[in-house]
Each structure stands twice: as C-alpha cells, then as structure tokens.
PDB file of C-alpha atoms in Angstrom:
ATOM      1  CA  UNK A   1      13.269 -65.263  -9.274  1.00  0.00           C
ATOM      2  CA  UNK A   2      15.955 -65.402  -6.542  1.00  0.00           C
ATOM      3  CA  UNK A   3      15.176 -63.382  -3.395  1.00  0.00           C
ATOM      4  CA  UNK A   4      18.137 -61.028  -3.871  1.00  0.00           C
ATOM      5  CA  UNK A   5      17.088 -60.130  -7.420  1.00  0.00           C
ATOM      6  CA  UNK A   6      13.450 -59.658  -6.309  1.00  0.00           C
ATOM      7  CA  UNK A   7      14.545 -57.364  -3.454  1.00  0.00           C
ATOM      8  CA  UNK A   8      16.687 -55.292  -5.841  1.00  0.00           C
ATOM      9  CA  UNK A   9      13.765 -55.015  -8.261  1.00  0.00           C
ATOM     10  CA  UNK A  10      11.396 -53.972  -5.449  1.00  0.00           C
ATOM     11  CA  UNK A  11      13.814 -51.258  -4.291  1.00  0.00           C
ATOM     12  CA  UNK A  12      14.227 -49.963  -7.847  1.00  0.00           C
ATOM     13  CA  UNK A  13      10.458 -49.883  -8.369  1.00  0.00           C
ATOM     14  CA  UNK A  14       9.932 -47.985  -5.105  1.00  0.00           C
ATOM     15  CA  UNK A  15      12.568 -45.427  -6.092  1.00  0.00           C
ATOM     16  CA  UNK A  16      10.903 -44.987  -9.482  1.00  0.00           C
ATOM     17  CA  UNK A  17       7.514 -44.481  -7.782  1.00  0.00           C
ATOM     18  CA  UNK A  18       8.990 -41.799  -5.514  1.00  0.00           C
ATOM     19  CA  UNK A  19      10.500 -39.967  -8.490  1.00  0.00           C
ATOM     20  CA  UNK A  20       7.229 -40.099 -10.428  1.00  0.00           C
ATOM     21  CA  UNK A  21       5.373 -38.731  -7.372  1.00  0.00           C
ATOM     22  CA  UNK A  22       7.967 -35.948  -7.040  1.00  0.00           C
ATOM     23  CA  UNK A  23       7.783 -34.804 -10.682  1.00  0.00           C
ATOM     24  CA  UNK A  24       4.900 -32.323 -10.223  1.00  0.00           C
ATOM     25  CA  UNK A  25       6.690 -30.787  -7.243  1.00  0.00           C
ATOM     26  CA  UNK A  26       9.958 -30.614  -9.180  1.00  0.00           C
ATOM     27  CA  UNK A  27       8.244 -28.887 -12.116  1.00  0.00           C
ATOM     28  CA  UNK A  28       6.568 -26.378  -9.813  1.00  0.00           C
ATOM     29  CA  UNK A  29       9.639 -25.436  -7.771  1.00  0.00           C
ATOM     30  CA  UNK A  30      12.492 -25.737 -10.278  1.00  0.00           C
ATOM     31  CA  UNK A  31      13.908 -22.235 -10.725  1.00  0.00           C
ATOM     32  CA  UNK A  32      12.091 -20.893  -7.661  1.00  0.00           C
ATOM     33  CA  UNK A  33      13.927 -19.237  -4.790  1.00  0.00           C
ATOM     34  CA  UNK A  34      13.284 -20.852  -1.408  1.00  0.00           C
ATOM     35  CA  UNK A  35      14.485 -19.541   1.952  1.00  0.00           C
ATOM     36  CA  UNK A  36      15.333 -22.317   4.420  1.00  0.00           C
ATOM     37  CA  UNK A  37      15.549 -21.345   8.106  1.00  0.00           C
ATOM     38  CA  UNK A  38      17.947 -23.701   9.840  1.00  0.00           C
ATOM     39  CA  UNK A  39      18.505 -23.685  13.569  1.00  0.00           C
ATOM     40  CA  UNK A  40      17.847 -25.288  16.922  1.00  0.00           C
ATOM     41  CA  UNK A  41      18.439 -28.985  17.529  1.00  0.00           C
ATOM     42  CA  UNK A  42      18.854 -29.646  13.802  1.00  0.00           C
ATOM     43  CA  UNK A  43      22.162 -27.766  14.055  1.00  0.00           C
ATOM     44  CA  UNK A  44      23.347 -29.528  17.203  1.00  0.00           C
ATOM     45  CA  UNK A  45      22.701 -33.173  16.277  1.00  0.00           C
ATOM     46  CA  UNK A  46      25.305 -34.454  13.772  1.00  0.00           C
ATOM     47  CA  UNK A  47      22.974 -36.979  12.099  1.00  0.00           C
ATOM     48  CA  UNK A  48      20.174 -34.438  11.785  1.00  0.00           C
ATOM     49  CA  UNK A  49      22.608 -31.793  10.486  1.00  0.00           C
ATOM     50  CA  UNK A  50      23.847 -34.214   7.832  1.00  0.00           C
ATOM     51  CA  UNK A  51      20.283 -35.021   6.753  1.00  0.00           C
ATOM     52  CA  UNK A  52      19.306 -31.330   6.522  1.00  0.00           C
ATOM     53  CA  UNK A  53      22.356 -30.526   4.380  1.00  0.00           C
ATOM     54  CA  UNK A  54      21.664 -33.521   2.122  1.00  0.00           C
ATOM     55  CA  UNK A  55      18.082 -32.281   1.698  1.00  0.00           C
ATOM     56  CA  UNK A  56      19.404 -28.835   0.768  1.00  0.00           C
ATOM     57  CA  UNK A  57      21.683 -30.478  -1.802  1.00  0.00           C
ATOM     58  CA  UNK A  58      18.699 -32.380  -3.192  1.00  0.00           C
ATOM     59  CA  UNK A  59      16.710 -29.143  -3.523  1.00  0.00           C
ATOM     60  CA  UNK A  60      19.641 -27.563  -5.352  1.00  0.00           C
ATOM     61  CA  UNK A  61      20.000 -30.548  -7.691  1.00  0.00           C
ATOM     62  CA  UNK A  62      16.278 -30.260  -8.513  1.00  0.00           C
ATOM     63  CA  UNK A  63      16.797 -26.660  -9.637  1.00  0.00           C
ATOM     64  CA  UNK A  64      15.621 -24.849  -6.509  1.00  0.00           C
ATOM     65  CA  UNK A  65      17.564 -21.678  -5.681  1.00  0.00           C
ATOM     66  CA  UNK A  66      18.222 -22.088  -1.954  1.00  0.00           C
ATOM     67  CA  UNK A  67      18.891 -19.262   0.491  1.00  0.00           C
ATOM     68  CA  UNK A  68      19.943 -20.830   3.798  1.00  0.00           C
ATOM     69  CA  UNK A  69      19.391 -18.625   6.858  1.00  0.00           C
ATOM     70  CA  UNK A  70      20.947 -20.124   9.971  1.00  0.00           C
ATOM     71  CA  UNK A  71      20.710 -19.587  13.679  1.00  0.00           C
ATOM     72  CA  UNK A  72      23.329 -20.432  16.235  1.00  0.00           C
ATOM     73  CA  UNK A  73      22.094 -19.441  19.680  1.00  0.00           C
ATOM     74  CA  UNK A  74      23.691 -22.404  21.443  1.00  0.00           C
ATOM     75  CA  UNK A  75      27.027 -21.776  19.721  1.00  0.00           C
ATOM     76  CA  UNK A  76      26.840 -18.125  20.783  1.00  0.00           C
ATOM     77  CA  UNK A  77      26.122 -19.048  24.407  1.00  0.00           C
ATOM     78  CA  UNK A  78      28.975 -21.584  24.499  1.00  0.00           C
ATOM     79  CA  UNK A  79      31.440 -19.044  23.076  1.00  0.00           C
ATOM     80  CA  UNK A  80      30.298 -16.383  25.512  1.00  0.00           C
ATOM     81  CA  UNK A  81      30.879 -18.831  28.362  1.00  0.00           C
ATOM     82  CA  UNK A  82      34.409 -19.569  27.132  1.00  0.00           C
ATOM     83  CA  UNK A  83      35.066 -15.822  26.884  1.00  0.00           C
ATOM     84  CA  UNK A  84      33.774 -15.291  30.413  1.00  0.00           C
ATOM     85  CA  UNK A  85      30.871 -13.135  29.241  1.00  0.00           C
ATOM     86  CA  UNK A  86      27.554 -13.297  31.025  1.00  0.00           C
ATOM     87  CA  UNK A  87      24.546 -14.477  29.058  1.00  0.00           C
ATOM     88  CA  UNK A  88      21.439 -12.435  29.797  1.00  0.00           C
ATOM     89  CA  UNK A  89      17.988 -12.940  28.285  1.00  0.00           C
ATOM     90  CA  UNK A  90      14.947 -10.711  28.572  1.00  0.00           C
ATOM     91  CA  UNK A  91      11.580 -11.954  27.299  1.00  0.00           C
ATOM     92  CA  UNK A  92      13.364 -14.749  25.421  1.00  0.00           C
ATOM     93  CA  UNK A  93      15.778 -12.414  23.638  1.00  0.00           C
ATOM     94  CA  UNK A  94      19.503 -12.122  24.263  1.00  0.00           C
ATOM     95  CA  UNK A  95      20.520  -8.768  25.728  1.00  0.00           C
ATOM     96  CA  UNK A  96      23.255  -7.669  23.331  1.00  0.00           C
ATOM     97  CA  UNK A  97      25.750  -4.924  24.124  1.00  0.00           C
ATOM     98  CA  UNK A  98      28.771  -4.172  21.905  1.00  0.00           C
ATOM     99  CA  UNK A  99      30.920  -6.860  23.562  1.00  0.00           C
ATOM    100  CA  UNK A 100      28.164  -9.448  23.192  1.00  0.00           C
ATOM    101  CA  UNK A 101      27.692  -8.439  19.539  1.00  0.00           C
ATOM    102  CA  UNK A 102      31.368  -9.151  18.851  1.00  0.00           C
ATOM    103  CA  UNK A 103      30.906 -12.626  20.367  1.00  0.00           C
ATOM    104  CA  UNK A 104      27.741 -13.143  18.293  1.00  0.00           C
ATOM    105  CA  UNK A 105      29.630 -12.227  15.122  1.00  0.00           C
ATOM    106  CA  UNK A 106      32.547 -14.503  16.040  1.00  0.00           C
ATOM    107  CA  UNK A 107      30.167 -17.418  16.637  1.00  0.00           C
ATOM    108  CA  UNK A 108      27.882 -16.946  13.649  1.00  0.00           C
ATOM    109  CA  UNK A 109      30.349 -15.732  11.026  1.00  0.00           C
ATOM    110  CA  UNK A 110      33.521 -17.403  12.267  1.00  0.00           C
ATOM    111  CA  UNK A 111      32.096 -20.758  13.307  1.00  0.00           C
ATOM    112  CA  UNK A 112      28.540 -21.587  12.217  1.00  0.00           C
ATOM    113  CA  UNK A 113      28.605 -19.964   8.770  1.00  0.00           C
ATOM    114  CA  UNK A 114      32.046 -21.312   7.855  1.00  0.00           C
ATOM    115  CA  UNK A 115      31.135 -24.828   8.998  1.00  0.00           C
ATOM    116  CA  UNK A 116      27.925 -24.841   6.940  1.00  0.00           C
ATOM    117  CA  UNK A 117      29.667 -23.518   3.826  1.00  0.00           C
ATOM    118  CA  UNK A 118      32.454 -26.112   4.159  1.00  0.00           C
ATOM    119  CA  UNK A 119      29.937 -28.921   4.709  1.00  0.00           C
ATOM    120  CA  UNK A 120      27.851 -27.951   1.670  1.00  0.00           C
ATOM    121  CA  UNK A 121      30.973 -27.591  -0.475  1.00  0.00           C
ATOM    122  CA  UNK A 122      32.107 -31.095   0.554  1.00  0.00           C
ATOM    123  CA  UNK A 123      28.746 -32.424  -0.624  1.00  0.00           C
ATOM    124  CA  UNK A 124      29.455 -30.876  -4.031  1.00  0.00           C
ATOM    125  CA  UNK A 125      26.955 -28.083  -3.568  1.00  0.00           C
ATOM    126  CA  UNK A 126      28.828 -24.809  -3.709  1.00  0.00           C
ATOM    127  CA  UNK A 127      27.864 -22.273  -1.091  1.00  0.00           C
ATOM    128  CA  UNK A 128      28.881 -18.760  -0.126  1.00  0.00           C
ATOM    129  CA  UNK A 129      28.539 -17.410   3.399  1.00  0.00           C
ATOM    130  CA  UNK A 130      27.077 -13.925   3.653  1.00  0.00           C
ATOM    131  CA  UNK A 131      26.118 -11.782   6.632  1.00  0.00           C
ATOM    132  CA  UNK A 132      23.498  -9.074   6.909  1.00  0.00           C
ATOM    133  CA  UNK A 133      26.316  -6.520   6.780  1.00  0.00           C
ATOM    134  CA  UNK A 134      27.673  -7.799   3.435  1.00  0.00           C
ATOM    135  CA  UNK A 135      26.441  -5.549   0.643  1.00  0.00           C
ATOM    136  CA  UNK A 136      24.105  -3.870   3.155  1.00  0.00           C
ATOM    137  CA  UNK A 137      21.787  -6.883   2.811  1.00  0.00           C
ATOM    138  CA  UNK A 138      19.852  -6.110   5.998  1.00  0.00           C
ATOM    139  CA  UNK A 139      18.712  -2.889   7.602  1.00  0.00           C
ATOM    140  CA  UNK A 140      17.168  -3.089  11.041  1.00  0.00           C
ATOM    141  CA  UNK A 141      15.863  -0.888  13.793  1.00  0.00           C
ATOM    142  CA  UNK A 142      16.353  -1.364  17.513  1.00  0.00           C
ATOM    143  CA  UNK A 143      13.518  -3.175  19.267  1.00  0.00           C
ATOM    144  CA  UNK A 144      14.043  -2.046  22.836  1.00  0.00           C
ATOM    145  CA  UNK A 145      16.919   0.001  24.281  1.00  0.00           C
ATOM    146  CA  UNK A 146      17.038  -2.400  27.252  1.00  0.00           C
ATOM    147  CA  UNK A 147      17.905  -5.240  24.846  1.00  0.00           C
ATOM    148  CA  UNK A 148      20.805  -3.303  23.345  1.00  0.00           C
ATOM    149  CA  UNK A 149      21.696  -4.259  19.784  1.00  0.00           C
ATOM    150  CA  UNK A 150      18.618  -6.406  19.194  1.00  0.00           C
ATOM    151  CA  UNK A 151      16.467  -5.302  16.315  1.00  0.00           C
ATOM    152  CA  UNK A 152      13.815  -6.059  13.783  1.00  0.00           C
ATOM    153  CA  UNK A 153      14.643  -6.284  10.091  1.00  0.00           C
ATOM    154  CA  UNK A 154      13.045  -3.384   8.231  1.00  0.00           C
ATOM    155  CA  UNK A 155      14.595  -3.741   4.793  1.00  0.00           C
ATOM    156  CA  UNK A 156      16.247  -6.478   2.761  1.00  0.00           C
ATOM    157  CA  UNK A 157      18.519  -5.509  -0.119  1.00  0.00           C
ATOM    158  CA  UNK A 158      18.457  -8.727  -2.115  1.00  0.00           C
ATOM    159  CA  UNK A 159      20.866  -7.632  -4.882  1.00  0.00           C
ATOM    160  CA  UNK A 160      23.887  -9.537  -3.545  1.00  0.00           C
ATOM    161  CA  UNK A 161      21.732 -12.563  -2.734  1.00  0.00           C
ATOM    162  CA  UNK A 162      20.317 -12.567  -6.283  1.00  0.00           C
ATOM    163  CA  UNK A 163      23.802 -12.277  -7.804  1.00  0.00           C
ATOM    164  CA  UNK A 164      24.996 -15.149  -5.629  1.00  0.00           C
ATOM    165  CA  UNK A 165      22.059 -17.326  -6.696  1.00  0.00           C
ATOM    166  CA  UNK A 166      22.509 -16.299 -10.345  1.00  0.00           C
ATOM    167  CA  UNK A 167      26.106 -17.557 -10.070  1.00  0.00           C
ATOM    168  CA  UNK A 168      24.698 -20.959  -8.993  1.00  0.00           C
ATOM    169  CA  UNK A 169      25.724 -20.762  -5.332  1.00  0.00           C
ATOM    170  CA  UNK A 170      23.666 -21.389  -2.213  1.00  0.00           C
TER     171      UNK A 170
END
C-alpha cells in the first residue's frame, strides 16, 4: 500500500477510535446542562480562545446544553485605563463604585459578551448574550461596604436561561 494511502487509513482509524471512546461520554452528557466558566488567559490568547470556542461548539453538537459564563477582568482594567479611571483592588477584589460599575458593564456587556456571541455565531453555534440583570437572573448581596458594588450571588432565577437553552441557543 502506498505511504499516502496508509497514512490516510491510519488517521481515519485513529479518528474512529476516538469517537468510539467518546460514545459513553456522549450518551451520558447528551441533553445535560453544563456551565462553562471562561476567563483568564484563555480569553486573552487568540489561539486558546479559538480552541475553547471550538470545544464549546463540539459540546453543543454532541447535545450538551451549554451555559457559558465569562470573565473579563483584563478587559475591564484596560477600559478603565482608557477612561482615566483608577483601578483599585482590595484582597484581590476590584473596588467598584457606581462609575466603575458603568465601566464594568461597558466592558463585559459591550465588548466581551458581544465578541463571544459573534464568534460562536460565526462557528455556526447560535448564542445569546445575557447579563445577570436580564430577566432578574441574578440576585446578590453586598460583600463589604468598602468594596462598593461587589457582592455574592444569593439567588439564580434560571427561567430565562432555561428558555434560551430550550430554544437551542448557548
């Protein structure tokens, strides 16, 4: 057998082996809802970002209902710098007054969320960008008055998330 044909056969066999190994996982998780937390360097590195989004697409294609929860701390800090706002951290948490919160919303909703939704849509995996304020998804309580508008989630109203997933969106 020519080397090219043998190499093609070997690649096809390896792919088939991977699919056979994945079948139990696919059966177990198809139809399940999985929350993926996405942040840090995986958001900053273009190659890593592309790989993460392709993996999310793969999960979706295998029948997993994906809820993608993203960070964006570096994007927030860059925007605050461009706006001339000081960046202040206390015990690893951003001190967030009303002005800082507006910058956080601009960065997360207006930049990070939109970019992720557009990228997933381009891959053929339809996504909708939601915030904690949409449909009163999240309710939180303030952690420490010195941190300002920094809180801990106390309640999740998953109705809008469920409806979004039921409509076959990420």
